[in-house]
């Protein structure tokens, strides 16, 4: 191949992100449109989540971070919060979700506000999938980007106080190492369906150079086809990271 060989569209489509973040939004509106209770939207959204995880793993995505419940979502009616927590429990009880698929499951967010039972199931899933060699799946539960940065700051301040660290030693890499995603590549692509154009506190630190794709589709309707559309758009983006 000569040096001026033209890139074919099928080559471009292979520029895969290492790490995809997805804000699973629009469940409530999906249910409302059908005259169903909001929890039915979450239940359909959970099915979409499993399908998208399987697909990402199959096509060779290294990291997928899925936003399931934010630090702000506690503001919702108790029965909706309960329904979401129940779905998470069901997902984790169904061990096939992480055993057969060779997916390494991790959880990011503040566990202290979650029920003991849920936390135990989360720890089981992490332990049992620790040896998986496929995709790493981060499920964000009671996750907030600001909360994560506050925790990182506190932890470093503690180390300074103990004399183990000088303030001048603190750099970006050290901050990164204090995040829930320590050791992972930053997200290359963040997808937000549902027609909203905001981050809603998702991966604030890690998304400095992420490409955002906002899509006018509700999460329960999201399919691997929509993901492929987003991947094709991503492949056509010109990432400069501040360079020329
Ligand atoms: C996302 O769907 C799920 C969670 C935030 C847990 P929503 O429940 O926010 O759906 P909409 O935005 O009300 O349609
Ligand atoms: C973001 O969606 C959180 C999750 C998808 C888990 P929200 O529905 O909570 O976001 P806002 O309130 O529209 O910003
Ligand atoms: Mg929403």
mmCIF file of N, CA and C in Angstrom, residues 8 24 38 113 119 129 159 163 176 179 181 198 207 211:
data_model
loop_
_atom_site.group_PDB
_atom_site.id
_atom_site.type_symbol
_atom_site.label_atom_id
_atom_site.label_comp_id
_atom_site.label_asym_id
_atom_site.label_seq_id
_atom_site.Cartn_x
_atom_site.Cartn_y
_atom_site.Cartn_z
ATOM 1 N N UNK A 8 -10.578 3.564 3.624
ATOM 2 C CA UNK A 8 -11.911 3.114 3.216
ATOM 3 C C UNK A 8 -12.860 3.292 4.393
ATOM 4 N N UNK A 24 -27.403 6.255 30.794
ATOM 5 C CA UNK A 24 -28.596 5.478 30.426
ATOM 6 C C UNK A 24 -29.859 6.256 30.788
ATOM 7 N N UNK A 38 -43.196 4.318 35.779
ATOM 8 C CA UNK A 38 -41.786 4.586 35.460
ATOM 9 C C UNK A 38 -40.891 3.358 35.658
ATOM 10 N N UNK A 113 -24.126 4.478 51.163
ATOM 11 C CA UNK A 113 -25.561 4.749 51.277
ATOM 12 C C UNK A 113 -26.412 3.581 50.771
ATOM 13 N N UNK A 119 -24.653 -4.196 48.602
ATOM 14 C CA UNK A 119 -23.185 -4.073 48.638
ATOM 15 C C UNK A 119 -22.537 -5.458 48.615
ATOM 16 N N UNK A 129 -15.792 -12.038 39.157
ATOM 17 C CA UNK A 129 -15.433 -11.703 37.773
ATOM 18 C C UNK A 129 -14.013 -11.137 37.674
ATOM 19 N N UNK A 159 -3.177 12.481 53.476
ATOM 20 C CA UNK A 159 -1.782 12.052 53.322
ATOM 21 C C UNK A 159 -0.800 13.195 53.586
ATOM 22 N N UNK A 163 2.011 13.691 56.812
ATOM 23 C CA UNK A 163 3.415 13.901 56.458
ATOM 24 C C UNK A 163 3.922 12.950 55.384
ATOM 25 N N UNK A 176 -5.718 11.307 39.402
ATOM 26 C CA UNK A 176 -6.339 10.203 38.653
ATOM 27 C C UNK A 176 -6.313 8.906 39.457
ATOM 28 N N UNK A 179 -9.193 8.377 41.816
ATOM 29 C CA UNK A 179 -10.558 8.247 41.288
ATOM 30 C C UNK A 179 -10.974 6.778 41.316
ATOM 31 N N UNK A 181 -11.880 5.111 38.953
ATOM 32 C CA UNK A 181 -11.432 4.476 37.708
ATOM 33 C C UNK A 181 -9.905 4.346 37.641
ATOM 34 N N UNK A 198 -26.463 17.407 28.443
ATOM 35 C CA UNK A 198 -25.681 17.755 29.638
ATOM 36 C C UNK A 198 -25.008 16.495 30.171
ATOM 37 N N UNK A 207 -13.421 12.943 31.809
ATOM 38 C CA UNK A 207 -13.958 13.231 30.475
ATOM 39 C C UNK A 207 -13.307 14.438 29.797
ATOM 40 N N UNK A 211 -15.013 12.504 23.560
ATOM 41 C CA UNK A 211 -15.936 12.952 22.512
ATOM 42 C C UNK A 211 -17.349 12.661 23.013
#
